[in-house]
């Protein structure tokens, strides 16, 4: 919603939306958004099934710290946050596997520590300036060419690795000790999953913001899980839900002039509620039949 | 050189700050084509021995050498890690049994699909292939995991109480199938079993353990020892 010249709140008209959609920056945003949604939803399947979903959350806080440092020093955040978030993902995975410290606690320490660091850096440098704010809540429409280029490259890396190792990721996700017994190097795949999560978080931050990126990873897989029989159809349904929610979310954010990331999250939550009702209804129908 | 050679094997679990010895100084040699059953009371370390052989638990001392490719070993665990609400079909699970570490990128080939189909027929789970694994009964799940274990035609098949929870008829067909694999393809079988009748009928050797090896020899010797007291 925006205030028009009379001071009244007004919605954007359909014509205005069509006009905005035809701008090149919008087309770029939609392409990048679809790629990010695809990466997050596929990876989300593995993270949700393996109970790793908090990792994405912890990493987004690490992303916040690295972005505030980058902004304070005045260079492009994605170059700094990519290596730092990857490194953090490896450390978190390593600590969770060592069994001495519970994984959730490791993530808790990392995320609160990173938030504290980020806030201190931001306060010392400039206060909460527009750049940091944009990274916290996402601003897909303000992506520059570097952002678009890096997002496309990183998504391509994530999708390629995912497809190449799809069958291994399946076996490692469903039955770790069987995978180990046939000689599969579990640690390698744990680190691969960490790497893919880190990359997805880094590219997703531009769109969703550090506060909301982890929702992009969790929602679609969680919604899809109730409706499928096979792992493959879970992948397809999760990807479809994620992309549709993204598109609807962008449209809603334009219509109501609200932040894109938040709008995508709300759309996901509405779909989650609807899916919950549908599965309850179909449960009771199948109960009646029996 | 025997297929599996185990020397002075000890395994401990760390519980809190204590190390508790579960297996103490085991020595075993298993030859290719043998059908070996492991017996012993609950908690005597049978599963732990299998896991040590498979590399699933670390051992504190000793030596295990297995003289075949790691990818030629297959395993049917006592309790599988698969969660009930994991969305995967029976056919996806069985096909995953053909994976090995020889190819870096694990795409299924035509041959793998044929192997899986063959295992599906042998284990008698044809009618279940499209079902979601989690919605099957315990016995059906066990048969599916059995199919997964045999589908790559392993040289060594390691099974941990494969027939608990199965009705006698199905158990018998299981044992018959194992016997067939053992006789026809010389698959070495190493199985934990409480089913004395089937041990008598099929096993060539028996290992009785209780932290240490209490007995290791042919089935006939074992039966003789038991009747002699
Ligand atoms: N992961 C573990 N951590 C600690 N103790 C274990 C673990 N697994 C098994 N044990 C203990 O080791 C002993 C042997 O277990 P196991 O090999 O499963 O026995 P069996 O298969 O003969 O019934 C038991 O006392 C059990 O409590
Ligand atoms: Mg056991």
Coordinates of C-alpha atoms and ligand atoms in Angstrom, one line a residue:
Chain A
X1 CA 0.0 0.0 0.0
X2 CA 1.2 3.5 -0.8
X3 CA 0.0 6.9 0.1
X4 CA -1.4 8.7 -2.9
X5 CA -1.4 12.5 -3.3
X6 CA -4.6 12.8 -1.3
X7 CA -3.1 11.0 1.6
X8 CA -5.2 7.9 1.2
X9 CA -3.8 4.4 1.1
X10 CA -4.1 2.9 -2.4
X11 CA -3.4 -0.4 -4.0
X12 CA -1.3 -0.6 -7.2
X13 CA -3.5 -1.0 -10.2
X14 CA -3.3 -4.0 -12.5
X15 CA -1.9 -1.8 -15.3
X16 CA 0.9 -0.5 -13.1
X17 CA 1.8 -4.1 -12.2
X18 CA 1.9 -5.2 -15.8
X19 CA 4.1 -2.2 -16.5
X20 CA 6.5 -3.1 -13.6
X21 CA 6.6 -6.8 -14.7
X22 CA 7.9 -5.7 -18.1
X23 CA 10.9 -3.9 -16.7
X24 CA 14.2 -5.8 -17.1
X25 CA 15.1 -5.6 -13.4
X26 CA 11.8 -7.4 -12.7
X27 CA 12.5 -10.2 -15.2
X28 CA 15.9 -10.7 -13.6
X29 CA 14.4 -10.7 -10.1
X30 CA 11.9 -13.4 -11.2
X31 CA 14.5 -15.6 -12.8
X32 CA 16.8 -15.4 -9.8
X33 CA 13.9 -15.9 -7.5
X34 CA 12.8 -19.1 -9.3
X35 CA 16.3 -20.4 -9.2
X36 CA 16.7 -19.7 -5.4
X37 CA 13.3 -21.2 -4.7
X38 CA 14.3 -24.3 -6.6
X39 CA 17.6 -24.8 -4.8
X40 CA 16.0 -24.1 -1.4
X41 CA 13.1 -26.4 -1.9
X42 CA 15.2 -29.4 -3.1
X43 CA 17.8 -29.0 -0.4
X44 CA 14.9 -28.4 2.1
X45 CA 13.7 -31.9 1.5
X46 CA 17.0 -33.3 2.8
X47 CA 17.3 -30.9 5.6
X48 CA 13.8 -31.4 6.8
X49 CA 14.0 -35.2 6.6
X50 CA 17.4 -35.3 8.3
X51 CA 16.3 -32.9 11.0
X52 CA 19.0 -30.4 10.0
X53 CA 16.5 -27.6 9.3
X54 CA 18.0 -25.4 12.0
X55 CA 21.3 -25.3 10.2
X56 CA 19.8 -22.9 7.6
X57 CA 18.7 -20.6 10.4
X58 CA 22.1 -20.6 12.1
X59 CA 23.8 -19.9 8.8
X60 CA 21.5 -17.0 8.0
X61 CA 22.7 -15.3 11.2
X62 CA 26.3 -15.9 10.2
X63 CA 25.3 -14.3 6.9
X64 CA 24.0 -11.3 8.8
X65 CA 27.4 -10.9 10.6
X66 CA 29.4 -11.2 7.4
X67 CA 27.1 -8.7 5.6
X68 CA 27.4 -6.1 8.3
X69 CA 31.2 -6.4 8.2
X70 CA 31.2 -6.2 4.4
X71 CA 28.9 -3.1 4.4
X72 CA 31.0 -1.5 7.2
X73 CA 34.2 -2.0 5.1
X74 CA 32.4 -1.0 1.9
X75 CA 32.6 -4.0 -0.3
X76 CA 30.1 -6.3 -2.0
X77 CA 28.6 -8.5 0.7
X78 CA 28.3 -11.6 -1.4
X79 CA 32.0 -12.0 -1.8
X80 CA 32.6 -11.9 1.9
X81 CA 29.5 -13.8 3.0
X82 CA 30.0 -16.8 0.6
X83 CA 33.3 -18.0 2.1
X84 CA 32.4 -17.2 5.7
X85 CA 29.0 -18.9 5.6
X86 CA 30.5 -22.0 3.9
X87 CA 33.2 -22.1 6.6
X88 CA 30.6 -21.7 9.3
X89 CA 28.5 -24.5 7.8
X90 CA 31.5 -26.9 7.9
X91 CA 32.3 -26.0 11.5
X92 CA 28.7 -26.4 12.6
X93 CA 28.5 -29.8 10.8
X94 CA 31.8 -30.9 12.3
X95 CA 30.7 -29.9 15.9
X96 CA 27.3 -31.6 15.5
X97 CA 28.9 -34.8 14.3
X98 CA 31.5 -35.0 17.1
X99 CA 28.6 -35.9 19.4
X100 CA 30.3 -34.1 22.4
X101 CA 28.1 -31.1 21.7
X102 CA 24.5 -31.3 20.7
X103 CA 23.9 -30.0 17.2
X104 CA 21.2 -27.6 18.2
X105 CA 23.4 -26.1 20.9
X106 CA 26.2 -25.6 18.4
X107 CA 23.8 -23.8 16.1
X108 CA 22.5 -21.7 19.0
X109 CA 26.0 -20.6 19.9
X110 CA 26.9 -19.7 16.3
X111 CA 23.7 -17.8 15.6
X112 CA 23.5 -15.7 18.7
X113 CA 27.3 -15.1 18.5
X114 CA 27.0 -13.9 14.9
X115 CA 24.0 -11.7 15.6
X116 CA 25.9 -10.0 18.5
X117 CA 28.9 -9.5 16.3
X118 CA 26.8 -8.1 13.4
X119 CA 25.0 -5.7 15.7
X120 CA 28.2 -4.5 17.2
X121 CA 29.8 -3.9 13.8
X122 CA 26.7 -2.1 12.6
X123 CA 26.5 0.1 15.6
X124 CA 30.2 1.1 15.5
X125 CA 30.2 1.8 11.8
X126 CA 27.1 3.6 10.9
X127 CA 24.1 2.5 12.8
X128 CA 21.4 0.5 10.9
X129 CA 21.8 1.9 7.4
X130 CA 19.7 1.1 4.4
X131 CA 22.1 -1.5 3.1
X132 CA 22.0 -3.7 6.2
X133 CA 18.3 -3.2 6.6
X134 CA 17.9 -4.5 3.0
X135 CA 19.9 -7.6 3.7
X136 CA 17.9 -8.3 6.9
X137 CA 14.5 -8.2 5.2
X138 CA 15.4 -8.9 1.6
X139 CA 15.0 -6.7 -1.4
X140 CA 14.9 -8.7 -4.5
X141 CA 14.0 -5.7 -6.7
X142 CA 17.2 -3.8 -5.9
X143 CA 19.6 -6.5 -7.1
X144 CA 22.5 -5.2 -9.1
X145 CA 24.2 -7.1 -12.0
X146 CA 26.8 -8.7 -9.6
X147 CA 24.0 -10.1 -7.5
X148 CA 22.2 -11.5 -10.4
X149 CA 25.3 -13.0 -11.9
X150 CA 26.5 -14.6 -8.7
X151 CA 23.0 -15.9 -7.9
X152 CA 22.8 -17.6 -11.2
X153 CA 26.3 -19.2 -10.9
X154 CA 25.7 -20.4 -7.4
X155 CA 22.3 -21.8 -8.1
X156 CA 23.8 -23.6 -11.1
X157 CA 26.4 -25.1 -8.8
X158 CA 23.8 -26.2 -6.3
X159 CA 21.5 -27.7 -8.9
X160 CA 24.3 -29.5 -10.7
X161 CA 25.8 -31.1 -7.5
X162 CA 22.3 -32.0 -6.4
X163 CA 21.5 -33.8 -9.7
X164 CA 24.9 -35.6 -9.8
X165 CA 24.6 -36.9 -6.3
X166 CA 20.9 -37.3 -6.1
X167 CA 20.9 -41.1 -5.6
X168 CA 23.6 -40.9 -3.0
X169 CA 21.8 -38.1 -1.1
X170 CA 18.8 -40.3 -1.1
X171 CA 20.6 -43.3 0.5
X172 CA 22.4 -41.1 3.0
X173 CA 19.2 -39.3 4.0
X174 CA 17.0 -42.4 4.4
X175 CA 19.4 -44.9 6.0
X176 CA 22.8 -43.7 7.1
X177 CA 24.1 -46.9 8.5
X178 CA 23.2 -48.9 5.4
X179 CA 25.0 -46.3 3.3
X180 CA 28.0 -46.6 5.6
X181 CA 27.9 -50.4 5.4
X182 CA 28.3 -50.3 1.7
X183 CA 31.3 -48.1 2.0
X184 CA 29.8 -44.7 1.3
X185 CA 31.7 -41.9 2.9
X186 CA 29.0 -40.4 5.1
X187 CA 31.2 -37.4 6.2
X188 CA 31.7 -36.3 2.6
X189 CA 27.9 -36.2 2.0
X190 CA 27.4 -34.4 5.3
X191 CA 29.8 -31.7 4.2
X192 CA 28.3 -31.7 0.7
X193 CA 24.9 -31.0 2.3
X194 CA 26.5 -28.2 4.5
X195 CA 28.1 -26.7 1.4
X196 CA 24.8 -26.7 -0.6
X197 CA 23.0 -25.2 2.4
X198 CA 25.6 -22.5 2.8
X199 CA 25.4 -21.6 -0.9
X200 CA 21.6 -21.6 -0.8
X201 CA 21.5 -19.3 2.2
X202 CA 24.0 -16.9 0.7
X203 CA 22.1 -16.5 -2.6
X204 CA 18.7 -16.5 -0.8
X205 CA 19.6 -13.7 1.6
X206 CA 19.3 -11.1 -1.2
X207 CA 15.7 -12.1 -1.8
X208 CA 14.4 -13.2 1.6
X209 CA 16.8 -11.4 4.0
X210 CA 18.8 -13.0 6.7
X211 CA 15.8 -13.1 9.0
X212 CA 13.6 -15.0 6.6
X213 CA 15.8 -17.2 4.4
X214 CA 15.5 -20.3 6.5
X215 CA 11.7 -20.4 6.0
X216 CA 12.3 -20.7 2.2
X217 CA 14.3 -23.9 3.0
X218 CA 11.8 -25.5 5.4
X219 CA 8.2 -24.7 4.3
X220 CA 7.8 -26.3 0.9
X221 CA 9.4 -29.7 1.9
X222 CA 7.4 -29.7 5.1
X223 CA 4.1 -29.0 3.2
X224 CA 4.8 -31.5 0.4
X225 CA 5.8 -34.3 2.8
X226 CA 2.2 -35.0 3.7
X227 CA 1.0 -35.6 0.2
X228 CA 3.6 -37.9 -1.5
X229 CA 4.6 -41.5 -1.5
X230 CA 8.0 -41.4 -3.1
X231 CA 11.1 -39.4 -2.6
X232 CA 11.1 -38.3 -6.2
X233 CA 7.6 -36.9 -6.1
X234 CA 8.5 -35.2 -2.8
X235 CA 11.2 -33.3 -4.7
X236 CA 8.9 -32.4 -7.5
X237 CA 6.1 -31.3 -5.3
X238 CA 8.4 -29.3 -2.9
X239 CA 9.9 -27.5 -5.9
X240 CA 6.5 -26.7 -7.4
X241 CA 5.1 -25.4 -4.1
X242 CA 8.2 -23.3 -3.5
X243 CA 8.2 -21.7 -7.0
X244 CA 4.4 -21.0 -6.9
X245 CA 4.6 -19.5 -3.5
X246 CA 7.5 -17.3 -4.7
X247 CA 5.5 -16.1 -7.7
X248 CA 2.4 -15.4 -5.7
X249 CA 4.4 -13.8 -3.0
X250 CA 6.1 -11.4 -5.4
X251 CA 2.7 -10.5 -7.0
X252 CA 1.2 -9.9 -3.6
X253 CA 4.2 -7.8 -2.5
X254 CA 3.8 -5.6 -5.6
X255 CA 0.0 -5.3 -5.1
X256 CA 0.2 -4.4 -1.5
X257 CA 3.6 -2.7 -1.6
X258 CA 5.0 -4.9 1.2
X259 CA 8.5 -6.4 1.5
X260 CA 8.9 -9.4 -0.9
X261 CA 10.5 -11.8 1.6
X262 CA 7.8 -11.3 4.2
X263 CA 5.1 -11.6 1.6
X264 CA 6.6 -15.0 0.4
X265 CA 6.7 -16.3 4.0
X266 CA 3.0 -15.3 4.5
X267 CA 2.0 -17.0 1.3
X268 CA 3.8 -20.1 2.4
X269 CA 2.1 -20.1 5.8
X270 CA -1.3 -19.8 4.1
X271 CA -0.5 -22.7 1.8
X272 CA 0.6 -24.7 4.9
X273 CA -2.7 -24.0 6.6
X274 CA -4.7 -24.9 3.5
X275 CA -2.6 -28.1 3.1
X276 CA -3.2 -29.0 6.7
X277 CA -7.0 -28.6 6.2
X278 CA -6.9 -30.7 3.0
X279 CA -5.0 -33.5 4.6
X280 CA -7.3 -33.5 7.6
X281 CA -10.4 -33.7 5.3
X282 CA -8.9 -36.4 3.2
X283 CA -8.0 -38.4 6.3
X284 CA -11.6 -38.2 7.6
X285 CA -13.0 -39.1 4.2
X286 CA -10.8 -42.2 4.1
X287 CA -11.9 -43.0 7.7
X288 CA -15.5 -42.8 6.6
X289 CA -14.9 -45.1 3.7
X290 CA -13.5 -47.8 5.9
Chain B
X1 CA 43.8 -66.3 2.8
X2 CA 40.3 -66.6 4.2
X3 CA 37.5 -64.3 3.2
X4 CA 37.1 -62.7 6.6
X5 CA 40.0 -62.8 9.1
X6 CA 39.6 -61.4 12.6
X7 CA 42.4 -61.3 15.1
X8 CA 42.4 -60.2 18.8
X9 CA 39.3 -58.1 18.2
X10 CA 38.1 -56.0 21.1
X11 CA 35.3 -53.5 21.0
X12 CA 34.3 -51.1 23.8
X13 CA 31.5 -48.6 24.1
X14 CA 32.0 -45.4 26.0
X15 CA 29.1 -44.9 28.3
X16 CA 29.5 -41.6 30.1
X17 CA 33.1 -41.6 31.3
X18 CA 33.3 -45.4 31.5
X19 CA 34.6 -47.7 28.8
X20 CA 32.7 -50.9 28.8
X21 CA 34.2 -53.9 26.9
X22 CA 31.6 -55.6 24.8
X23 CA 33.8 -57.9 22.8
X24 CA 37.0 -59.3 24.2
X25 CA 39.8 -60.8 22.1
X26 CA 37.9 -62.4 19.4
X27 CA 39.6 -64.6 16.8
X28 CA 37.7 -65.9 13.8
X29 CA 38.3 -67.0 10.2
X30 CA 35.5 -67.4 7.8
X31 CA 36.0 -69.0 4.4
X32 CA 34.3 -68.2 1.2
X33 CA 30.9 -69.9 0.7
X34 CA 30.4 -70.7 4.4
X35 CA 27.0 -70.3 6.1
X36 CA 27.8 -69.1 9.5
X37 CA 25.3 -68.5 12.3
X38 CA 26.1 -66.4 15.4
X39 CA 24.2 -67.3 18.5
X40 CA 24.2 -66.0 22.0
X41 CA 21.9 -64.5 24.6
X42 CA 20.6 -60.9 24.4
X43 CA 23.3 -58.3 24.9
X44 CA 26.1 -60.8 24.3
X45 CA 27.6 -58.6 21.6
X46 CA 26.3 -60.3 18.4
X47 CA 25.2 -57.2 16.7
X48 CA 28.3 -55.4 17.8
X49 CA 30.4 -58.0 16.1
X50 CA 28.6 -57.6 12.8
X51 CA 28.9 -53.8 13.1
X52 CA 32.6 -54.0 13.7
X53 CA 33.0 -56.2 10.7
X54 CA 31.0 -53.7 8.6
X55 CA 33.0 -50.7 9.9
X56 CA 30.0 -49.2 11.7
X57 CA 31.6 -49.2 15.1
X58 CA 35.2 -48.5 15.8
X59 CA 37.3 -51.2 17.5
X60 CA 39.7 -50.6 20.3
X61 CA 42.2 -53.2 19.3
X62 CA 42.8 -56.1 16.9
X63 CA 42.5 -56.5 13.2
X64 CA 39.7 -57.2 10.8
X65 CA 40.6 -58.0 7.2
X66 CA 38.1 -58.7 4.6
X67 CA 39.4 -60.0 1.3
X68 CA 36.8 -58.8 -1.1
X69 CA 35.7 -55.4 -2.3
X70 CA 33.7 -53.4 0.2
X71 CA 31.0 -53.0 -2.3
X72 CA 30.5 -56.7 -2.4
X73 CA 29.3 -56.8 1.2
X74 CA 25.6 -56.4 2.0
X75 CA 23.9 -55.9 5.3
X76 CA 20.4 -56.4 6.7
X77 CA 20.4 -54.6 10.1
X78 CA 18.4 -55.7 13.2
X79 CA 16.8 -52.3 13.3
X80 CA 16.9 -50.1 10.3
X81 CA 17.4 -46.3 10.4
X82 CA 14.5 -45.7 8.1
X83 CA 11.9 -43.5 9.7
X84 CA 8.2 -44.4 9.4
X85 CA 7.2 -41.1 7.9
X86 CA 10.0 -41.0 5.4
X87 CA 8.4 -40.6 1.9
X88 CA 10.0 -43.3 -0.2
X89 CA 8.5 -46.1 -2.2
X90 CA 9.6 -49.8 -1.9
X91 CA 11.1 -49.7 -5.4
X92 CA 13.2 -46.6 -4.6
X93 CA 14.5 -48.3 -1.5
X94 CA 15.3 -51.6 -3.2
X95 CA 17.0 -49.9 -6.2
X96 CA 19.2 -48.0 -3.8
X97 CA 20.7 -51.4 -2.8
X98 CA 22.5 -51.6 -6.1
X99 CA 24.6 -48.5 -5.3
X100 CA 28.3 -49.1 -4.8
X101 CA 31.2 -46.8 -4.4
X102 CA 32.9 -47.8 -7.7
X103 CA 31.3 -45.1 -9.7
X104 CA 31.6 -41.5 -8.4
X105 CA 28.2 -40.4 -9.8
X106 CA 25.6 -42.9 -8.8
X107 CA 23.2 -43.0 -11.7
X108 CA 21.2 -46.2 -12.0
X109 CA 21.8 -48.2 -15.1
X110 CA 19.7 -50.7 -17.0
X111 CA 21.5 -53.5 -15.3
X112 CA 20.8 -52.1 -11.8
X113 CA 17.1 -52.0 -12.6
X114 CA 17.2 -55.6 -13.7
X115 CA 19.0 -56.6 -10.5
X116 CA 16.4 -54.9 -8.4
X117 CA 13.6 -56.6 -10.3
X118 CA 15.2 -59.9 -9.7
X119 CA 15.6 -59.2 -6.0
X120 CA 12.0 -58.1 -5.8
X121 CA 10.8 -61.4 -7.3
X122 CA 13.1 -63.4 -5.0
X123 CA 11.9 -61.7 -1.9
X124 CA 8.3 -61.9 -3.0
X125 CA 7.5 -58.2 -2.7
X126 CA 6.2 -57.7 -6.3
X127 CA 2.9 -56.5 -5.1
X128 CA 4.4 -53.9 -2.8
X129 CA 6.8 -52.0 -5.1
X130 CA 4.6 -48.9 -5.5
X131 CA 3.7 -48.6 -1.9
X132 CA 5.2 -46.2 0.6
X133 CA 7.6 -48.0 2.8
X134 CA 6.4 -46.6 6.1
X135 CA 2.8 -47.9 5.6
X136 CA 3.9 -51.5 5.3
X137 CA 3.7 -54.0 8.2
X138 CA 6.9 -54.9 10.1
X139 CA 7.2 -58.2 8.2
X140 CA 6.7 -56.6 4.8
X141 CA 9.3 -54.0 5.6
X142 CA 11.7 -56.7 6.6
X143 CA 11.2 -58.4 3.3
X144 CA 11.8 -55.2 1.4
X145 CA 15.1 -54.6 3.3
X146 CA 16.0 -58.1 2.5
X147 CA 15.5 -57.5 -1.2
X148 CA 17.6 -54.4 -0.9
X149 CA 20.3 -56.4 0.8
X150 CA 20.4 -59.1 -1.9
X151 CA 19.9 -57.1 -5.0
X152 CA 23.5 -56.4 -5.8
X153 CA 24.4 -60.1 -5.6
X154 CA 26.8 -59.7 -2.7
X155 CA 29.7 -62.0 -2.0
X156 CA 29.2 -61.6 1.7
X157 CA 25.7 -61.2 3.1
X158 CA 25.5 -60.1 6.7
X159 CA 22.1 -60.4 8.4
X160 CA 21.1 -59.5 12.0
X161 CA 18.1 -61.5 13.2
X162 CA 16.4 -61.2 9.8
X163 CA 13.3 -63.3 10.8
X164 CA 12.2 -61.7 14.1
X165 CA 8.7 -60.6 13.6
X166 CA 8.0 -62.8 10.6
X167 CA 5.5 -65.5 10.6
X168 CA 6.9 -69.1 10.5
X169 CA 5.9 -69.7 6.9
X170 CA 7.7 -66.6 5.6
X171 CA 10.7 -67.2 7.8
X172 CA 11.0 -70.7 6.3
X173 CA 10.9 -69.3 2.8
X174 CA 13.5 -66.8 3.8
X175 CA 15.9 -69.4 5.1
X176 CA 15.3 -71.5 2.0
X177 CA 16.1 -68.5 -0.1
X178 CA 19.3 -67.8 1.8
X179 CA 20.3 -71.4 1.4
X180 CA 19.7 -71.2 -2.3
X181 CA 21.9 -68.1 -2.5
X182 CA 24.6 -69.8 -0.5
X183 CA 24.5 -73.0 -2.6
X184 CA 24.0 -71.5 -6.1
X185 CA 26.2 -68.4 -6.0
X186 CA 28.5 -69.3 -3.1
X187 CA 27.4 -66.2 -1.2
X188 CA 29.0 -66.3 2.2
X189 CA 26.4 -65.9 4.8
X190 CA 27.0 -64.5 8.3
X191 CA 23.8 -64.3 10.3
X192 CA 22.7 -63.7 13.8
X193 CA 19.9 -66.1 14.5
X194 CA 17.8 -67.3 17.4
X195 CA 16.0 -69.9 15.3
X196 CA 17.8 -73.1 16.3
X197 CA 15.9 -75.3 13.8
X198 CA 17.1 -73.3 10.9
X199 CA 20.6 -73.2 12.3
X200 CA 20.6 -76.9 12.5
X201 CA 19.2 -77.3 9.0
X202 CA 21.4 -74.9 7.0
X203 CA 24.4 -73.5 8.9
X204 CA 27.8 -75.0 8.2
X205 CA 29.4 -73.3 11.2
X206 CA 28.2 -71.8 14.4
X207 CA 29.7 -69.0 16.5
X208 CA 28.5 -68.8 20.1
X209 CA 29.5 -65.6 21.8
X210 CA 29.2 -64.0 25.2
X211 CA 31.7 -61.2 25.2
X212 CA 34.2 -63.8 24.2
X213 CA 33.9 -66.7 21.8
X214 CA 32.4 -69.5 23.7
X215 CA 32.3 -71.9 20.7
X216 CA 33.4 -71.7 17.1
X217 CA 33.2 -74.8 14.9
X218 CA 30.9 -76.9 12.7
X219 CA 27.3 -77.2 13.3
X220 CA 27.6 -80.9 14.1
X221 CA 30.3 -80.2 16.7
X222 CA 28.1 -77.5 18.2
X223 CA 25.1 -79.8 18.5
X224 CA 27.2 -82.5 20.0
X225 CA 28.6 -80.1 22.6
X226 CA 25.1 -79.0 23.4
X227 CA 23.7 -82.5 23.9
X228 CA 26.7 -83.6 25.8
X229 CA 26.2 -80.6 28.0
Ligands
LIG1 N1 25.7 -47.7 20.8 C1 25.9 -48.3 22.0 N2 26.4 -47.6 23.0 C2 26.5 -48.2 24.2 N3 26.3 -49.5 24.5 C3 25.8 -50.2 23.5 C4 25.6 -49.7 22.2 N4 25.1 -50.7 21.4 C5 25.1 -51.8 22.2 N5 25.5 -51.5 23.4 C6 25.6 -52.5 24.5 O1 26.5 -53.5 24.1 C7 26.0 -54.8 24.5 C8 25.9 -55.7 23.3 O2 24.9 -55.3 22.4 P1 24.6 -56.0 21.1 O3 25.8 -56.3 20.3 O4 23.5 -55.3 20.5 O5 24.0 -57.4 21.7 P2 23.2 -58.5 20.9 O6 23.0 -58.2 19.5 O7 24.0 -59.8 21.1 O8 21.9 -58.6 21.6 C9 24.7 -54.5 25.2 O9 24.9 -54.6 26.6 C10 24.3 -53.2 24.8 O10 23.6 -52.5 25.9
LIG2 MG1 21.4 -57.7 18.4

